[in-house]
Amino acid sequence: MIEVFLAEIAKKEIGSLLKDIPTFVKDLNATEVLNYAEADKPLYEQEMSKKDIIDLNRINGDLSEVQVDKQLQELYPERQRHTVIDEAHFPIARIETINDHLEGTVHPETGVPFEAKVIELTDGTRIEGVFPQFDPTFDVQLPENMYLDTDYRQFSYANQQLKEAIQQNPELAKRFNALQLEQIEEGETPDGFTWHHSEEVGKLQLVDERIHALTGHTGGRNIWGGGSPHR
């Protein structure tokens, strides 16, 4: 009877120390837990001895989560710990994407491969979806303060980056014809190309315009760029 009573006290001690499960779990090893509700399970399930409870009573609120976890590991090294999948602070949200049935294969018309990827957004949110892997001629990383800008502003910035890169890299210039180089010099997107919003946060890719149009997909504008209202 006394053991049951002590175990209840121990559970209350752990509950007060580990009340913020989503924050705490970032420092633990991952298991197949996909949401906060699942993560909010007892981390250590066996009953504790009187000595264990005394040890826990020495822990105060000033200790960091890592220090708390370390002491619990020392007390119960063999216990299974529960956390969010992939050792992430946030669970992974699986989203439906256009043509996600093509995962691991290629688009039947364009030959563009589709792959499942996990993307971490600027707020720490992690999402998983299936995205096309185009063969870009040039990549541009937007500054974070431009993520929600219009296509016009984003593409103008990307064209300027392309222009400067060509001026410094003759090999890159060889990938364009005379007319396209003239357009790039004027700050325009070269004929036959378009800027693709990659699923990777803030990345624009210069890709073949026709292949891009024929390859239905969910792009970065809908992932990190604010969606259609920001176009």
Tab-separated table of N, CA and C in Angstrom, residues 10-149:
chain	number	residue	atom	x	y	z
A	10	ALA	N	5.181	10.420	-6.580
A	10	ALA	CA	6.204	10.565	-7.618
A	10	ALA	C	5.603	11.070	-8.917
A	11	LYS	N	4.434	10.562	-9.265
A	11	LYS	CA	3.782	11.007	-10.499
A	11	LYS	C	3.471	12.494	-10.448
A	12	LYS	N	3.034	12.959	-9.278
A	12	LYS	CA	2.741	14.384	-9.134
A	12	LYS	C	4.007	15.213	-9.276
A	13	GLU	N	5.131	14.693	-8.720
A	13	GLU	CA	6.405	15.398	-8.844
A	13	GLU	C	6.795	15.536	-10.308
A	14	ILE	N	6.691	14.452	-11.039
A	14	ILE	CA	7.049	14.484	-12.457
A	14	ILE	C	6.102	15.399	-13.225
A	15	GLY	N	4.824	15.342	-12.894
A	15	GLY	CA	3.857	16.186	-13.588
A	15	GLY	C	4.168	17.655	-13.446
A	16	SER	N	4.613	18.059	-12.249
A	16	SER	CA	4.928	19.474	-12.046
A	16	SER	C	6.193	19.878	-12.756
A	17	LEU	N	7.122	18.948	-12.885
A	17	LEU	CA	8.398	19.262	-13.535
A	17	LEU	C	8.286	19.239	-15.048
A	18	LEU	N	7.433	18.385	-15.562
A	18	LEU	CA	7.367	18.177	-17.005
A	18	LEU	C	6.024	18.620	-17.563
A	19	LYS	N	5.472	19.691	-17.025
A	19	LYS	CA	4.139	20.123	-17.426
A	19	LYS	C	4.080	20.577	-18.872
A	20	ASP	N	5.201	21.053	-19.417
A	20	ASP	CA	5.194	21.539	-20.798
A	20	ASP	C	5.795	20.477	-21.701
A	21	ILE	N	5.032	19.469	-22.008
A	21	ILE	CA	5.542	18.345	-22.787
A	21	ILE	C	6.108	18.766	-24.135
A	22	PRO	N	5.426	19.605	-24.930
A	22	PRO	CA	5.959	19.961	-26.246
A	22	PRO	C	7.343	20.580	-26.193
A	23	THR	N	7.634	21.375	-25.150
A	23	THR	CA	8.968	21.956	-25.020
A	23	THR	C	9.959	20.915	-24.548
A	24	PHE	N	9.537	20.115	-23.604
A	24	PHE	CA	10.444	19.146	-23.005
A	24	PHE	C	10.911	18.087	-23.988
A	25	VAL	N	10.013	17.663	-24.870
A	25	VAL	CA	10.326	16.522	-25.721
A	25	VAL	C	11.407	16.800	-26.741
A	26	LYS	N	11.766	18.032	-26.967
A	26	LYS	CA	12.756	18.317	-27.997
A	26	LYS	C	14.117	17.726	-27.664
A	27	ASP	N	14.363	17.417	-26.391
A	27	ASP	CA	15.662	16.900	-25.994
A	27	ASP	C	15.669	15.385	-25.830
A	28	LEU	N	14.591	14.708	-26.203
A	28	LEU	CA	14.502	13.265	-26.022
A	28	LEU	C	14.570	12.535	-27.347
A	29	ASN	N	14.845	11.244	-27.275
A	29	ASN	CA	14.887	10.430	-28.490
A	29	ASN	C	13.478	10.177	-28.998
A	30	ALA	N	13.344	10.086	-30.316
A	30	ALA	CA	12.018	9.986	-30.917
A	30	ALA	C	11.489	8.564	-30.940
A	31	THR	N	10.161	8.445	-30.838
A	31	THR	CA	9.470	7.192	-31.116
A	31	THR	C	8.323	7.526	-32.047
A	32	GLU	N	7.488	6.559	-32.346
A	32	GLU	CA	6.415	6.795	-33.311
A	32	GLU	C	5.228	7.497	-32.666
A	33	VAL	N	5.427	8.690	-32.206
A	33	VAL	CA	4.366	9.508	-31.631
A	33	VAL	C	4.176	10.706	-32.533
A	34	LEU	N	2.953	10.973	-32.946
A	34	LEU	CA	2.724	11.955	-33.992
A	34	LEU	C	2.044	13.230	-33.523
A	35	ASN	N	1.683	13.335	-32.243
A	35	ASN	CA	1.023	14.558	-31.809
A	35	ASN	C	1.259	14.798	-30.329
A	36	TYR	N	0.870	15.966	-29.868
A	36	TYR	CA	1.103	16.336	-28.482
A	36	TYR	C	0.361	15.424	-27.509
A	37	ALA	N	-0.864	15.030	-27.879
A	37	ALA	CA	-1.650	14.188	-26.989
A	37	ALA	C	-0.927	12.878	-26.707
A	38	GLU	N	-0.333	12.300	-27.752
A	38	GLU	CA	0.412	11.064	-27.573
A	38	GLU	C	1.692	11.300	-26.784
A	39	ALA	N	2.284	12.474	-26.996
A	39	ALA	CA	3.525	12.776	-26.281
A	39	ALA	C	3.269	12.968	-24.797
A	40	ASP	N	2.042	13.343	-24.430
A	40	ASP	CA	1.715	13.637	-23.046
A	40	ASP	C	1.396	12.358	-22.283
A	41	LYS	N	2.329	11.419	-22.320
A	41	LYS	CA	2.204	10.169	-21.591
A	41	LYS	C	3.309	10.121	-20.536
A	42	PRO	N	3.146	9.273	-19.501
A	42	PRO	CA	4.209	9.187	-18.501
A	42	PRO	C	5.533	8.841	-19.165
A	43	LEU	N	6.576	9.583	-18.808
A	43	LEU	CA	7.883	9.303	-19.391
A	43	LEU	C	8.514	8.084	-18.733
A	44	TYR	N	8.224	7.889	-17.457
A	44	TYR	CA	8.792	6.766	-16.727
A	44	TYR	C	7.656	6.106	-15.952
A	45	GLU	N	7.391	4.840	-16.241
A	45	GLU	CA	6.157	4.229	-15.792
A	45	GLU	C	6.314	3.292	-14.590
A	46	GLN	N	7.524	2.914	-14.249
A	46	GLN	CA	7.656	1.970	-13.159
A	46	GLN	C	7.526	2.692	-11.818
A	47	GLU	N	7.148	1.936	-10.773
A	47	GLU	CA	7.017	2.533	-9.462
A	47	GLU	C	8.389	2.888	-8.920
A	48	MET	N	8.435	3.939	-8.104
A	48	MET	CA	9.697	4.428	-7.584
A	48	MET	C	9.865	4.018	-6.123
A	49	SER	N	11.103	3.861	-5.721
A	49	SER	CA	11.397	3.561	-4.330
A	49	SER	C	11.398	4.848	-3.522
A	50	LYS	N	11.454	4.705	-2.223
A	50	LYS	CA	11.474	5.888	-1.361
A	50	LYS	C	12.694	6.743	-1.656
A	51	LYS	N	13.837	6.104	-1.930
A	51	LYS	CA	15.065	6.838	-2.242
A	51	LYS	C	14.880	7.656	-3.516
A	52	ASP	N	14.203	7.065	-4.505
A	52	ASP	CA	13.967	7.778	-5.758
A	52	ASP	C	13.161	9.046	-5.521
A	53	ILE	N	12.145	8.936	-4.659
A	53	ILE	CA	11.305	10.093	-4.386
A	53	ILE	C	12.094	11.176	-3.674
A	54	ILE	N	12.948	10.768	-2.759
A	54	ILE	CA	13.799	11.749	-2.074
A	54	ILE	C	14.689	12.463	-3.081
A	55	ASP	N	15.241	11.680	-4.028
A	55	ASP	CA	16.094	12.278	-5.063
A	55	ASP	C	15.310	13.295	-5.885
A	56	LEU	N	14.086	12.928	-6.259
A	56	LEU	CA	13.276	13.840	-7.055
A	56	LEU	C	12.917	15.105	-6.279
A	57	ASN	N	12.729	14.963	-4.977
A	57	ASN	CA	12.384	16.122	-4.169
A	57	ASN	C	13.508	17.142	-4.122
A	58	ARG	N	14.704	16.705	-4.440
A	58	ARG	CA	15.832	17.630	-4.452
A	58	ARG	C	15.833	18.505	-5.701
A	59	ILE	N	15.056	18.069	-6.704
A	59	ILE	CA	14.982	18.835	-7.947
A	59	ILE	C	14.048	20.020	-7.740
A	60	ASN	N	14.479	21.193	-8.116
A	60	ASN	CA	13.604	22.358	-7.987
A	60	ASN	C	13.358	22.984	-9.345
A	61	GLY	N	12.479	23.966	-9.382
A	61	GLY	CA	12.075	24.572	-10.644
A	61	GLY	C	13.170	25.312	-11.368
A	62	ASP	N	14.306	25.536	-10.719
A	62	ASP	CA	15.392	26.268	-11.367
A	62	ASP	C	16.195	25.397	-12.321
A	63	LEU	N	16.033	24.078	-12.198
A	63	LEU	CA	16.780	23.191	-13.081
A	63	LEU	C	16.208	23.254	-14.490
A	64	SER	N	17.095	23.146	-15.475
A	64	SER	CA	16.642	23.153	-16.859
A	64	SER	C	15.985	21.826	-17.196
A	65	GLU	N	15.257	21.799	-18.306
A	65	GLU	CA	14.615	20.564	-18.749
A	65	GLU	C	15.644	19.484	-19.033
A	66	VAL	N	16.784	19.894	-19.583
A	66	VAL	CA	17.837	18.926	-19.885
A	66	VAL	C	18.359	18.301	-18.606
A	67	GLN	N	18.529	19.113	-17.540
A	67	GLN	CA	19.010	18.591	-16.267
A	67	GLN	C	17.992	17.656	-15.632
A	68	VAL	N	16.722	18.017	-15.733
A	68	VAL	CA	15.666	17.145	-15.219
A	68	VAL	C	15.697	15.812	-15.943
A	69	ASP	N	15.772	15.869	-17.264
A	69	ASP	CA	15.799	14.644	-18.059
A	69	ASP	C	17.006	13.795	-17.707
A	70	LYS	N	18.146	14.434	-17.484
A	70	LYS	CA	19.371	13.701	-17.163
A	70	LYS	C	19.206	12.915	-15.869
A	71	GLN	N	18.611	13.548	-14.843
A	71	GLN	CA	18.433	12.845	-13.577
A	71	GLN	C	17.448	11.697	-13.728
A	72	LEU	N	16.389	11.920	-14.492
A	72	LEU	CA	15.432	10.840	-14.712
A	72	LEU	C	16.073	9.681	-15.465
A	73	GLN	N	16.956	9.991	-16.393
A	73	GLN	CA	17.653	8.930	-17.123
A	73	GLN	C	18.541	8.124	-16.186
A	74	GLU	N	19.167	8.813	-15.227
A	74	GLU	CA	20.032	8.120	-14.276
A	74	GLU	C	19.222	7.203	-13.370
A	75	LEU	N	18.012	7.656	-13.011
A	75	LEU	CA	17.151	6.843	-12.157
A	75	LEU	C	16.579	5.644	-12.903
A	76	TYR	N	16.186	5.882	-14.168
A	76	TYR	CA	15.520	4.841	-14.948
A	76	TYR	C	16.107	4.753	-16.350
A	77	PRO	N	17.337	4.286	-16.488
A	77	PRO	CA	17.985	4.253	-17.807
A	77	PRO	C	17.338	3.295	-18.786
A	78	GLU	N	16.609	2.301	-18.254
A	78	GLU	CA	16.048	1.278	-19.138
A	78	GLU	C	14.638	1.602	-19.608
A	79	ARG	N	14.055	2.693	-19.117
A	79	ARG	CA	12.669	2.969	-19.454
A	79	ARG	C	12.523	3.585	-20.836
A	80	GLN	N	11.428	3.218	-21.494
A	80	GLN	CA	11.094	3.818	-22.794
A	80	GLN	C	10.592	5.228	-22.566
A	81	ARG	N	11.105	6.182	-23.331
A	81	ARG	CA	10.637	7.555	-23.227
A	81	ARG	C	9.804	7.901	-24.449
A	82	HIS	N	8.780	8.695	-24.244
A	82	HIS	CA	7.876	9.070	-25.321
A	82	HIS	C	8.164	10.496	-25.746
A	83	THR	N	8.147	10.711	-27.035
A	83	THR	CA	8.313	12.071	-27.523
A	83	THR	C	7.694	12.186	-28.900
A	84	VAL	N	7.844	13.316	-29.520
A	84	VAL	CA	7.310	13.543	-30.847
A	84	VAL	C	8.260	12.962	-31.875
A	85	ILE	N	7.716	12.450	-32.948
A	85	ILE	CA	8.515	11.787	-33.964
A	85	ILE	C	9.641	12.668	-34.487
A	86	ASP	N	10.773	12.048	-34.812
A	86	ASP	CA	11.888	12.713	-35.478
A	86	ASP	C	12.630	13.685	-34.578
A	87	GLU	N	12.559	13.499	-33.264
A	87	GLU	CA	13.252	14.342	-32.303
A	87	GLU	C	12.922	15.822	-32.484
A	88	ALA	N	11.756	16.123	-32.949
A	88	ALA	CA	11.394	17.509	-33.250
A	88	ALA	C	10.691	18.150	-32.070
A	89	HIS	N	10.863	19.450	-31.974
A	89	HIS	CA	10.120	20.204	-30.969
A	89	HIS	C	8.636	20.212	-31.333
A	90	PHE	N	8.356	20.230	-32.610
A	90	PHE	CA	6.982	20.206	-33.098
A	90	PHE	C	6.724	18.870	-33.799
A	91	PRO	N	5.490	18.364	-33.743
A	91	PRO	CA	5.173	17.161	-34.512
A	91	PRO	C	5.172	17.482	-35.998
A	92	ILE	N	5.287	16.453	-36.809
A	92	ILE	CA	5.264	16.642	-38.255
A	92	ILE	C	3.821	16.581	-38.740
A	93	ALA	N	3.406	17.618	-39.447
A	93	ALA	CA	2.061	17.650	-40.020
A	93	ALA	C	2.143	17.159	-41.456
A	94	ARG	N	1.488	16.057	-41.744
A	94	ARG	CA	1.487	15.524	-43.105
A	94	ARG	C	0.375	16.202	-43.901
A	95	ILE	N	0.735	16.810	-45.018
A	95	ILE	CA	-0.239	17.551	-45.811
A	95	ILE	C	-0.451	16.875	-47.160
A	96	GLU	N	-1.637	17.065	-47.708
A	96	GLU	CA	-1.920	16.573	-49.054
A	96	GLU	C	-1.352	17.559	-50.064
A	97	THR	N	-0.661	17.053	-51.057
A	97	THR	CA	-0.103	17.902	-52.102
A	97	THR	C	-0.535	17.378	-53.464
A	98	ILE	N	-0.569	18.270	-54.436
A	98	ILE	CA	-0.970	17.883	-55.787
A	98	ILE	C	-0.023	16.810	-56.324
A	99	ASN	N	-0.593	15.755	-56.863
A	99	ASN	CA	0.166	14.629	-57.425
A	99	ASN	C	0.999	13.893	-56.380
A	100	ASP	N	0.547	13.896	-55.114
A	100	ASP	CA	1.330	13.187	-54.100
A	100	ASP	C	1.326	11.674	-54.310
A	101	HIS	N	0.416	11.202	-55.173
A	101	HIS	CA	0.422	9.767	-55.495
A	101	HIS	C	1.641	9.380	-56.338
A	102	LEU	N	2.368	10.386	-56.831
A	102	LEU	CA	3.564	10.118	-57.643
A	102	LEU	C	4.822	9.954	-56.792
A	103	GLU	N	4.661	9.930	-55.478
A	103	GLU	CA	5.832	9.798	-54.604
A	103	GLU	C	6.708	8.612	-55.016
A	104	GLY	N	7.987	8.889	-55.192
A	104	GLY	CA	8.934	7.841	-55.553
A	104	GLY	C	8.941	7.494	-57.027
A	105	THR	N	8.120	8.203	-57.817
A	105	THR	CA	8.086	7.961	-59.261
A	105	THR	C	8.269	9.294	-59.987
A	106	VAL	N	7.997	9.292	-61.288
A	106	VAL	CA	8.148	10.520	-62.074
A	106	VAL	C	6.819	10.896	-62.714
A	107	HIS	N	6.695	12.169	-63.050
A	107	HIS	CA	5.485	12.647	-63.719
A	107	HIS	C	5.391	11.983	-65.094
A	108	PRO	N	4.234	11.434	-65.459
A	108	PRO	CA	4.106	10.680	-66.713
A	108	PRO	C	4.353	11.499	-67.974
A	109	GLU	N	4.149	12.811	-67.936
A	109	GLU	CA	4.344	13.642	-69.125
A	109	GLU	C	5.701	14.328	-69.162
A	110	THR	N	6.175	14.768	-68.016
A	110	THR	CA	7.402	15.575	-68.003
A	110	THR	C	8.630	14.849	-67.473
A	111	GLY	N	8.414	13.718	-66.817
A	111	GLY	CA	9.551	12.980	-66.278
A	111	GLY	C	10.143	13.575	-65.016
A	112	VAL	N	9.481	14.577	-64.445
A	112	VAL	CA	9.979	15.196	-63.212
A	112	VAL	C	9.719	14.257	-62.029
A	113	PRO	N	10.751	13.933	-61.250
A	113	PRO	CA	10.550	13.042	-60.102
A	113	PRO	C	9.823	13.742	-58.958
A	114	PHE	N	9.044	12.971	-58.213
A	114	PHE	CA	8.351	13.481	-57.031
A	114	PHE	C	8.889	12.756	-55.798
A	115	GLU	N	9.218	13.522	-54.779
A	115	GLU	CA	9.783	12.953	-53.563
A	115	GLU	C	9.083	13.507	-52.329
A	116	ALA	N	8.994	12.676	-51.293
A	116	ALA	CA	8.462	13.128	-50.005
A	116	ALA	C	9.572	13.842	-49.249
A	117	LYS	N	9.244	14.996	-48.697
A	117	LYS	CA	10.228	15.776	-47.954
A	117	LYS	C	9.581	16.382	-46.718
A	118	VAL	N	10.397	16.543	-45.676
A	118	VAL	CA	9.969	17.243	-44.471
A	118	VAL	C	10.562	18.643	-44.515
A	119	ILE	N	9.712	19.642	-44.365
A	119	ILE	CA	10.130	21.038	-44.431
A	119	ILE	C	9.880	21.700	-43.083
A	120	GLU	N	10.880	22.419	-42.584
A	120	GLU	CA	10.705	23.176	-41.344
A	120	GLU	C	10.485	24.639	-41.683
A	121	LEU	N	9.355	25.176	-41.254
A	121	LEU	CA	9.009	26.562	-41.529
A	121	LEU	C	9.678	27.494	-40.527
A	122	THR	N	9.575	28.786	-40.767
A	122	THR	CA	10.281	29.757	-39.933
A	122	THR	C	9.794	29.765	-38.489
A	123	ASP	N	8.553	29.333	-38.247
A	123	ASP	CA	8.040	29.319	-36.876
A	123	ASP	C	8.303	27.996	-36.169
A	124	GLY	N	9.059	27.103	-36.815
A	124	GLY	CA	9.372	25.815	-36.221
A	124	GLY	C	8.428	24.703	-36.623
A	125	THR	N	7.310	25.040	-37.238
A	125	THR	CA	6.370	24.026	-37.708
A	125	THR	C	7.039	23.129	-38.739
A	126	ARG	N	6.786	21.836	-38.642
A	126	ARG	CA	7.371	20.882	-39.583
A	126	ARG	C	6.247	20.208	-40.359
A	127	ILE	N	6.374	20.214	-41.678
A	127	ILE	CA	5.357	19.598	-42.521
A	127	ILE	C	6.009	18.590	-43.457
A	128	GLU	N	5.245	17.586	-43.823
A	128	GLU	CA	5.727	16.588	-44.776
A	128	GLU	C	4.767	16.532	-45.950
A	129	GLY	N	5.310	16.567	-47.152
A	129	GLY	CA	4.502	16.475	-48.352
A	129	GLY	C	5.316	15.890	-49.485
A	130	VAL	N	4.680	15.714	-50.620
A	130	VAL	CA	5.359	15.177	-51.808
A	130	VAL	C	5.496	16.310	-52.815
A	131	PHE	N	6.730	16.544	-53.264
A	131	PHE	CA	7.004	17.708	-54.107
A	131	PHE	C	7.829	17.319	-55.337
A	132	PRO	N	7.677	18.071	-56.436
A	132	PRO	CA	8.462	17.805	-57.646
A	132	PRO	C	9.896	18.279	-57.456
A	133	GLN	N	10.814	17.556	-58.040
A	133	GLN	CA	12.226	17.934	-57.968
A	133	GLN	C	12.672	18.354	-59.364
A	134	PHE	N	12.439	19.636	-59.666
A	134	PHE	CA	12.822	20.168	-60.969
A	134	PHE	C	14.343	20.231	-61.091
A	135	ASP	N	14.798	20.373	-62.327
A	135	ASP	CA	16.230	20.537	-62.595
A	135	ASP	C	16.486	22.024	-62.838
A	136	PRO	N	16.818	22.790	-61.805
A	136	PRO	CA	16.928	24.242	-61.957
A	136	PRO	C	18.210	24.670	-62.659
A	137	THR	N	18.099	25.745	-63.411
A	137	THR	CA	19.270	26.354	-64.027
A	137	THR	C	19.972	27.273	-63.038
A	138	PHE	N	19.184	27.834	-62.117
A	138	PHE	CA	19.748	28.763	-61.140
A	138	PHE	C	18.834	28.815	-59.919
A	139	ASP	N	19.434	28.912	-58.735
A	139	ASP	CA	18.682	29.020	-57.486
A	139	ASP	C	18.912	30.381	-56.846
A	140	VAL	N	17.872	30.886	-56.212
A	140	VAL	CA	17.970	32.149	-55.475
A	140	VAL	C	17.343	31.954	-54.098
A	141	GLN	N	18.033	32.428	-53.075
A	141	GLN	CA	17.483	32.403	-51.724
A	141	GLN	C	16.987	33.797	-51.366
A	142	LEU	N	15.687	33.913	-51.167
A	142	LEU	CA	15.105	35.203	-50.809
A	142	LEU	C	15.437	35.560	-49.365
A	143	PRO	N	15.614	36.843	-49.063
A	143	PRO	CA	15.710	37.250	-47.659
A	143	PRO	C	14.363	37.028	-46.989
A	144	GLU	N	14.373	36.741	-45.709
A	144	GLU	CA	13.134	36.368	-45.022
A	144	GLU	C	12.064	37.444	-45.110
A	145	ASN	N	12.469	38.698	-45.152
A	145	ASN	CA	11.467	39.766	-45.201
A	145	ASN	C	10.764	39.866	-46.554
A	146	MET	N	11.142	39.007	-47.509
A	146	MET	CA	10.486	38.996	-48.818
A	146	MET	C	9.614	37.763	-49.034
A	147	TYR	N	9.522	36.884	-48.055
A	147	TYR	CA	8.778	35.640	-48.237
A	147	TYR	C	7.322	35.877	-48.639
A	148	LEU	N	6.720	36.929	-48.129
A	148	LEU	CA	5.303	37.193	-48.404
A	148	LEU	C	5.102	38.274	-49.453
A	149	ASP	N	6.177	38.715	-50.087
A	149	ASP	CA	6.060	39.721	-51.141
A	149	ASP	C	5.362	39.134	-52.368
